[in-house]
Amino acid sequence: MVMSIMLAPPSLIFLLMIHGVYSADDEWGVNYSSSSICALKGSTVIINCTYKYPTGRQITKVFWTKTDVKTEDEEFPDLFNNSEYSQRIHYLGDKHHDCTMRLTDVRQTDSHKYYFRFTTQIEKDKWLGRPRVTLDITLITDLQVESSGERVIEGHSVTLTCKSRCSLTDRSTFIWFKNTQSLSERTDRNNQLILQSVRREDAGNYSCAVQGHKLTSPHQYLNVIYPPEETHVVVNPSGEIMEGDSVNLTCSSESNPPVQIYSWFKENETSSVGSGQTYSITNINSRHSGWFYCEAQNEVGSQTSAAVSLNVKGNMVIFQTIIGVLIFVAAVFIVVMIIW
């Protein structure tokens, strides 16, 4: 069995050449190009077909039909008289041995079995190509993008493949889109889009199409994941911290997926002092003074922030400061009085 498919924009033409099987009667028969043709919606399909009949007969009528059930006038419906087909079906054969047919702008409703019918000058000498030579056309409207992984770690590679149930040929030209925008540099005859050393900017919805067709696949979202970055601590309130105050330390980090675990540490202590994105200290005192830092972690990795200092001033320091200020003011006053 030999198969040949040809696509040529703007209208894709599928030409399948498969040796059929004649009727058991060696003098009569129809040989179709294929028992099954797969075509994209909107394309043009050419069905190669040949037929034979006994010597001495003259062919009087040839046509295609999609049923093997006769009508009331004991004949099969002629597709050339069908309004759904009359403008799209073209007989390329002759009244000798070629029964090739072309069907343009194929539609979903065209998915059916087709038969070639011919009659001769002798009333009873008619032939319908059946049963094993029926043609089944399957129209494909489900291009889809398959990914080697819906999630990829930043820096790794990923392959996207444009697929359909049709066996498209090497002459097909594929077009790729990201977030509905055409990736012009990715238009080629390869149905695969390979992204090397993926960056987070590569995340988005990807779809594909076959050049010359309006058909576009559904979106496939590519999720680029990466470990926490730019991890840092924010102190609130900032500035001078007095005994008895409340302080919140918040750990901020950028990552995908979001940080799952936050851990808090104080320098010179062996274990963590807290967890959660915010570490709160109420009624703070001098024992809390020191350097604090956080660790942000997701399923890809983790990162530790730089340490921030908490310097808690006690009430004795305040009292000493006030006494020092009073002594300074008194000394200035005495000096002024002596000079005066």
Tab-separated table of C-alpha atoms in Angstrom:
chain	number	residue	atom	x	y	z
A	1	MET	CA	0.000	0.000	0.000
A	2	VAL	CA	1.351	3.379	-0.977
A	3	MET	CA	0.109	6.682	0.353
A	4	SER	CA	0.890	10.168	-0.890
A	5	ILE	CA	-0.527	13.360	0.632
A	6	MET	CA	0.054	16.827	-0.769
A	7	LEU	CA	-0.730	20.115	0.946
A	8	ALA	CA	-0.399	23.445	-0.837
A	9	PRO	CA	-1.624	26.756	0.574
A	10	PRO	CA	-3.905	28.581	0.433
A	11	SER	CA	-6.078	25.508	-0.031
A	12	LEU	CA	-4.742	22.235	1.307
A	13	ILE	CA	-5.229	19.371	-1.114
A	14	PHE	CA	-5.126	15.816	0.186
A	15	LEU	CA	-4.356	13.270	-2.524
A	16	LEU	CA	-4.324	9.685	-1.321
A	17	MET	CA	-3.278	6.875	-3.654
A	18	ILE	CA	-4.113	3.483	-2.195
A	19	HIS	CA	-4.759	0.436	-4.332
A	20	GLY	CA	-8.326	-0.672	-3.803
A	21	VAL	CA	-9.992	-4.000	-4.357
A	22	TYR	CA	-12.187	-4.753	-7.367
A	23	SER	CA	-15.380	-6.698	-7.186
A	24	ALA	CA	-15.284	-10.429	-7.319
A	25	ASP	CA	-16.633	-10.029	-10.840
A	26	ASP	CA	-13.475	-9.420	-12.892
A	27	GLU	CA	-15.373	-7.568	-15.603
A	28	TRP	CA	-17.015	-4.979	-13.361
A	29	GLY	CA	-15.519	-2.927	-10.560
A	30	VAL	CA	-14.597	0.387	-8.976
A	31	ASN	CA	-11.213	1.014	-7.435
A	32	TYR	CA	-11.066	3.934	-4.966
A	33	SER	CA	-7.913	5.755	-3.991
A	34	SER	CA	-8.407	4.927	-0.328
A	35	SER	CA	-10.889	3.413	2.027
A	36	SER	CA	-10.297	6.343	4.382
A	37	ILE	CA	-9.139	9.925	3.922
A	38	CYS	CA	-8.325	12.328	6.728
A	39	ALA	CA	-8.579	16.022	5.890
A	40	LEU	CA	-8.527	19.347	7.662
A	41	LYS	CA	-11.681	21.414	7.690
A	42	GLY	CA	-11.732	23.859	4.793
A	43	SER	CA	-9.281	21.881	2.678
A	44	THR	CA	-9.735	20.375	-0.789
A	45	VAL	CA	-9.863	16.607	-1.110
A	46	ILE	CA	-9.104	14.714	-4.327
A	47	ILE	CA	-10.303	11.112	-4.454
A	48	ASN	CA	-8.569	9.129	-7.165
A	49	CYS	CA	-10.814	6.488	-8.615
A	50	THR	CA	-10.857	4.083	-11.551
A	51	TYR	CA	-13.558	1.745	-12.856
A	52	LYS	CA	-13.944	-1.073	-15.385
A	53	TYR	CA	-16.745	-2.739	-17.296
A	54	PRO	CA	-17.125	-5.376	-20.022
A	55	THR	CA	-15.930	-4.664	-23.558
A	56	GLY	CA	-18.637	-3.368	-25.879
A	57	ARG	CA	-20.417	-1.283	-23.258
A	58	GLN	CA	-20.673	2.489	-23.563
A	59	ILE	CA	-20.861	4.642	-20.434
A	60	THR	CA	-23.920	6.869	-20.438
A	61	LYS	CA	-23.838	8.399	-16.951
A	62	VAL	CA	-21.312	8.806	-14.132
A	63	PHE	CA	-21.839	10.398	-10.708
A	64	TRP	CA	-21.006	10.146	-6.993
A	65	THR	CA	-23.409	9.359	-4.197
A	66	LYS	CA	-23.105	8.936	-0.429
A	67	THR	CA	-25.637	6.186	0.092
A	68	ASP	CA	-26.133	2.666	-1.184
A	69	VAL	CA	-29.895	2.905	-0.700
A	70	LYS	CA	-31.964	3.604	-3.818
A	71	THR	CA	-34.634	6.276	-4.038
A	72	GLU	CA	-38.211	5.740	-5.232
A	73	ASP	CA	-37.119	5.904	-8.876
A	74	GLU	CA	-34.758	2.978	-8.290
A	75	GLU	CA	-31.635	5.123	-8.518
A	76	PHE	CA	-29.095	6.464	-6.060
A	77	PRO	CA	-29.068	10.215	-5.152
A	78	ASP	CA	-26.649	12.154	-7.358
A	79	LEU	CA	-24.392	14.457	-5.320
A	80	PHE	CA	-24.006	16.726	-8.345
A	81	ASN	CA	-27.699	17.565	-7.927
A	82	ASN	CA	-27.389	18.111	-4.167
A	83	SER	CA	-27.368	21.824	-3.239
A	84	GLU	CA	-24.892	21.174	-0.422
A	85	TYR	CA	-22.398	19.716	-2.894
A	86	SER	CA	-23.203	21.122	-6.327
A	87	GLN	CA	-20.867	24.126	-5.987
A	88	ARG	CA	-18.082	22.151	-4.319
A	89	ILE	CA	-17.956	18.800	-6.081
A	90	HIS	CA	-16.106	18.471	-9.383
A	91	TYR	CA	-15.829	15.390	-11.558
A	92	LEU	CA	-12.256	15.171	-12.884
A	93	GLY	CA	-12.647	11.803	-14.560
A	94	ASP	CA	-14.174	10.696	-17.853
A	95	LYS	CA	-16.594	8.164	-19.298
A	96	HIS	CA	-13.945	5.570	-19.919
A	97	HIS	CA	-12.056	4.438	-16.816
A	98	ASP	CA	-11.195	7.482	-14.668
A	99	CYS	CA	-13.695	8.458	-11.960
A	100	THR	CA	-11.577	10.910	-9.951
A	101	MET	CA	-13.569	13.432	-7.906
A	102	ARG	CA	-12.588	16.680	-6.159
A	103	LEU	CA	-14.428	18.132	-3.178
A	104	THR	CA	-13.530	21.672	-2.095
A	105	ASP	CA	-13.999	23.518	1.194
A	106	VAL	CA	-14.724	20.308	3.068
A	107	ARG	CA	-17.016	20.621	6.054
A	108	GLN	CA	-17.790	18.654	9.165
A	109	THR	CA	-21.015	17.438	7.561
A	110	ASP	CA	-19.021	15.966	4.667
A	111	SER	CA	-17.801	13.183	6.920
A	112	HIS	CA	-19.511	10.248	5.218
A	113	LYS	CA	-19.143	7.197	3.016
A	114	TYR	CA	-19.010	7.876	-0.718
A	115	TYR	CA	-19.693	5.647	-3.730
A	116	PHE	CA	-19.090	5.997	-7.458
A	117	ARG	CA	-21.970	5.062	-9.753
A	118	PHE	CA	-21.920	4.469	-13.503
A	119	THR	CA	-24.461	3.194	-16.052
A	120	THR	CA	-24.181	1.912	-19.618
A	121	GLN	CA	-26.376	1.982	-22.684
A	122	ILE	CA	-27.883	-1.310	-21.569
A	123	GLU	CA	-30.588	-0.610	-19.009
A	124	LYS	CA	-29.642	-3.374	-16.624
A	125	ASP	CA	-25.894	-2.840	-16.875
A	126	LYS	CA	-25.252	-0.476	-13.966
A	127	TRP	CA	-22.687	-0.551	-11.203
A	128	LEU	CA	-22.216	0.920	-7.732
A	129	GLY	CA	-18.803	0.628	-6.087
A	130	ARG	CA	-19.562	-1.335	-2.925
A	131	PRO	CA	-19.211	-2.791	-0.339
A	132	ARG	CA	-15.483	-2.845	0.411
A	133	VAL	CA	-14.632	0.165	-1.668
A	134	THR	CA	-16.464	2.796	0.334
A	135	LEU	CA	-14.648	5.990	1.162
A	136	ASP	CA	-14.828	7.448	4.639
A	137	ILE	CA	-13.748	11.076	4.959
A	138	THR	CA	-12.936	12.262	8.441
A	139	LEU	CA	-12.716	16.008	8.888
A	140	ILE	CA	-10.355	17.132	11.604
A	141	THR	CA	-11.126	20.212	13.626
A	142	ASP	CA	-9.115	19.350	16.708
A	143	LEU	CA	-5.532	20.430	16.279
A	144	GLN	CA	-3.956	20.440	19.707
A	145	VAL	CA	-0.703	21.355	21.390
A	146	GLU	CA	0.993	18.696	23.484
A	147	SER	CA	3.803	19.596	25.860
A	148	SER	CA	6.628	17.462	27.201
A	149	GLY	CA	5.665	19.030	30.531
A	150	GLU	CA	2.980	21.544	31.503
A	151	ARG	CA	5.417	22.909	34.068
A	152	VAL	CA	9.078	23.448	33.342
A	153	ILE	CA	11.825	24.703	35.652
A	154	GLU	CA	13.462	27.907	34.507
A	155	GLY	CA	16.662	27.105	32.632
A	156	HIS	CA	15.420	23.708	31.449
A	157	SER	CA	14.112	22.934	27.941
A	158	VAL	CA	10.581	22.044	26.824
A	159	THR	CA	9.097	20.731	23.560
A	160	LEU	CA	5.641	21.679	22.289
A	161	THR	CA	4.132	19.507	19.542
A	162	CYS	CA	1.303	20.465	17.178
A	163	LYS	CA	-0.822	17.343	16.656
A	164	SER	CA	-3.972	16.188	14.914
A	165	ARG	CA	-5.513	12.834	14.051
A	166	CYS	CA	-4.583	13.543	10.438
A	167	SER	CA	-1.181	12.378	9.229
A	168	LEU	CA	0.047	15.691	7.882
A	169	THR	CA	2.984	15.606	5.509
A	170	ASP	CA	6.440	17.157	5.682
A	171	ARG	CA	5.188	19.802	3.255
A	172	SER	CA	2.857	21.236	5.881
A	173	THR	CA	3.924	24.579	7.306
A	174	PHE	CA	3.113	25.126	10.965
A	175	ILE	CA	2.540	28.480	12.629
A	176	TRP	CA	2.983	29.023	16.369
A	177	PHE	CA	1.291	31.590	18.581
A	178	LYS	CA	1.942	32.789	22.112
A	179	ASN	CA	-0.909	34.608	23.825
A	180	THR	CA	-2.564	34.890	20.346
A	181	GLN	CA	0.493	36.729	18.981
A	182	SER	CA	2.247	35.054	16.038
A	183	LEU	CA	5.764	33.791	16.670
A	184	SER	CA	7.016	34.616	13.175
A	185	GLU	CA	10.472	33.219	13.872
A	186	ARG	CA	8.846	29.883	14.797
A	187	THR	CA	7.050	29.290	11.468
A	188	ASP	CA	8.506	26.225	9.728
A	189	ARG	CA	7.764	22.711	8.513
A	190	ASN	CA	8.483	21.201	11.897
A	191	ASN	CA	5.436	20.520	14.023
A	192	GLN	CA	7.530	20.954	17.169
A	193	LEU	CA	8.402	24.139	19.024
A	194	ILE	CA	11.530	23.581	21.145
A	195	LEU	CA	12.308	26.165	23.813
A	196	GLN	CA	15.858	25.877	25.090
A	197	SER	CA	16.853	27.280	28.492
A	198	VAL	CA	13.333	28.480	29.261
A	199	ARG	CA	12.904	31.855	30.955
A	200	ARG	CA	9.976	32.967	33.082
A	201	GLU	CA	9.026	35.363	30.272
A	202	ASP	CA	8.297	32.279	28.127
A	203	ALA	CA	5.301	31.394	30.287
A	204	GLY	CA	1.967	31.828	28.507
A	205	ASN	CA	-0.713	30.281	26.297
A	206	TYR	CA	0.633	28.526	23.199
A	207	SER	CA	-1.363	27.427	20.152
A	208	CYS	CA	-0.571	26.237	16.622
A	209	ALA	CA	-2.077	26.279	13.132
A	210	VAL	CA	-1.382	24.937	9.655
A	211	GLN	CA	-0.526	27.656	7.165
A	212	GLY	CA	-3.347	28.331	4.737
A	213	HIS	CA	-6.039	27.347	7.239
A	214	LYS	CA	-8.171	29.302	9.647
A	215	LEU	CA	-8.113	26.402	12.067
A	216	THR	CA	-6.128	27.108	15.252
A	217	SER	CA	-5.628	24.714	18.135
A	218	PRO	CA	-6.888	25.424	21.658
A	219	HIS	CA	-4.413	27.084	24.005
A	220	GLN	CA	-1.931	25.062	26.025
A	221	TYR	CA	-0.576	26.972	29.037
A	222	LEU	CA	3.149	26.689	29.704
A	223	ASN	CA	3.997	27.307	33.348
A	224	VAL	CA	7.625	28.254	34.070
A	225	ILE	CA	8.512	27.664	37.711
A	226	TYR	CA	11.535	28.964	39.642
A	227	PRO	CA	12.804	29.092	43.251
A	228	PRO	CA	12.484	32.136	45.570
A	229	GLU	CA	14.482	35.201	44.561
A	230	GLU	CA	15.061	38.712	45.977
A	231	THR	CA	14.181	37.498	49.455
A	232	HIS	CA	14.342	40.315	52.032
A	233	VAL	CA	12.957	41.394	55.432
A	234	VAL	CA	10.857	44.489	56.085
A	235	VAL	CA	10.629	45.840	59.677
A	236	ASN	CA	7.463	47.615	60.792
A	237	PRO	CA	7.552	50.059	62.414
A	238	SER	CA	10.926	51.157	61.199
A	239	GLY	CA	13.215	53.405	63.216
A	240	GLU	CA	13.873	53.411	66.955
A	241	ILE	CA	12.384	50.507	68.927
A	242	MET	CA	11.580	50.948	72.609
A	243	GLU	CA	10.849	48.358	75.256
A	244	GLY	CA	7.159	47.446	75.298
A	245	ASP	CA	6.643	48.162	71.604
A	246	SER	CA	5.261	45.627	69.088
A	247	VAL	CA	7.313	44.842	65.964
A	248	ASN	CA	6.407	42.907	62.782
A	249	LEU	CA	9.090	41.351	60.589
A	250	THR	CA	7.756	40.483	57.109
A	251	CYS	CA	9.576	38.210	54.649
A	252	SER	CA	9.060	39.106	50.978
A	253	SER	CA	10.165	36.948	48.050
A	254	GLU	CA	9.394	36.412	44.343
A	255	SER	CA	8.849	32.828	43.203
A	256	ASN	CA	6.663	30.482	41.147
A	257	PRO	CA	4.903	28.634	42.611
A	258	PRO	CA	4.451	30.980	45.598
A	259	VAL	CA	6.545	30.403	48.701
A	260	GLN	CA	5.141	27.520	50.715
A	261	ILE	CA	7.298	27.723	53.864
A	262	TYR	CA	8.704	30.774	55.654
A	263	SER	CA	11.148	30.199	58.519
A	264	TRP	CA	12.666	32.791	60.869
A	265	PHE	CA	16.096	32.689	62.477
A	266	LYS	CA	18.115	34.768	64.915
A	267	GLU	CA	21.867	34.775	64.609
A	268	ASN	CA	23.736	32.707	67.198
A	269	GLU	CA	20.664	30.574	67.892
A	270	THR	CA	20.608	26.947	66.742
A	271	SER	CA	16.920	26.607	65.834
A	272	SER	CA	14.293	28.746	64.147
A	273	VAL	CA	12.459	31.299	66.221
A	274	GLY	CA	9.272	31.400	64.172
A	275	SER	CA	7.406	30.556	60.971
A	276	GLY	CA	4.990	32.224	58.578
A	277	GLN	CA	5.483	35.186	56.300
A	278	THR	CA	5.217	37.637	59.226
A	279	TYR	CA	7.064	37.186	62.521
A	280	SER	CA	5.477	39.306	65.255
A	281	ILE	CA	7.078	40.321	68.555
A	282	THR	CA	4.784	41.934	71.128
A	283	ASN	CA	5.885	43.695	74.307
A	284	ILE	CA	9.456	43.689	73.033
A	285	ASN	CA	12.382	44.005	75.430
A	286	SER	CA	16.172	44.203	75.283
A	287	ARG	CA	16.492	40.405	75.114
A	288	HIS	CA	15.035	40.579	71.627
A	289	SER	CA	17.884	42.707	70.346
A	290	GLY	CA	19.937	41.020	67.632
A	291	TRP	CA	20.095	40.111	63.945
A	292	PHE	CA	17.108	38.383	62.323
A	293	TYR	CA	16.702	36.789	58.864
A	294	CYS	CA	14.173	34.619	57.043
A	295	GLU	CA	14.265	31.652	54.667
A	296	ALA	CA	11.693	31.338	51.832
A	297	GLN	CA	11.084	27.904	50.310
A	298	ASN	CA	8.924	26.404	47.539
A	299	GLU	CA	9.028	23.051	45.736
A	300	VAL	CA	11.827	24.229	43.423
A	301	GLY	CA	14.281	25.552	46.018
A	302	SER	CA	14.909	28.079	48.788
A	303	GLN	CA	16.697	31.366	49.511
A	304	THR	CA	17.822	33.116	52.711
A	305	SER	CA	17.502	36.863	53.188
A	306	ALA	CA	20.106	39.267	54.514
A	307	ALA	CA	19.891	39.824	58.300
A	308	VAL	CA	18.329	42.954	59.798
A	309	SER	CA	19.169	44.402	63.217
A	310	LEU	CA	16.725	44.979	66.047
A	311	ASN	CA	18.147	47.350	68.654
A	312	VAL	CA	15.733	47.645	71.566
A	313	LYS	CA	16.230	50.569	73.925
A	314	GLY	CA	15.163	50.041	77.555
A	315	ASN	CA	13.514	52.477	80.046
A	316	MET	CA	16.814	52.985	81.968
A	317	VAL	CA	18.374	54.336	78.815
A	318	ILE	CA	15.504	56.778	78.460
A	319	PHE	CA	15.898	57.916	82.112
A	320	GLN	CA	19.643	58.375	81.686
A	321	THR	CA	19.066	60.370	78.539
A	322	ILE	CA	16.604	62.670	80.258
A	323	ILE	CA	18.971	63.217	83.242
A	324	GLY	CA	21.810	63.992	80.835
A	325	VAL	CA	19.706	66.571	79.019
A	326	LEU	CA	18.652	68.227	82.310
A	327	ILE	CA	22.251	68.431	83.543
A	328	PHE	CA	23.313	69.973	80.237
A	329	VAL	CA	20.525	72.588	80.421
A	330	ALA	CA	21.373	73.413	84.063
A	331	ALA	CA	25.070	73.853	83.268
A	332	VAL	CA	24.273	76.192	80.408
A	333	PHE	CA	21.960	78.196	82.680
A	334	ILE	CA	24.665	78.556	85.408
A	335	VAL	CA	27.264	79.722	82.903
A	336	VAL	CA	24.845	82.306	81.505
A	337	MET	CA	24.054	83.610	84.996
A	338	ILE	CA	27.756	83.957	85.938
A	339	ILE	CA	28.478	85.877	82.760
A	340	TRP	CA	25.473	88.097	83.333
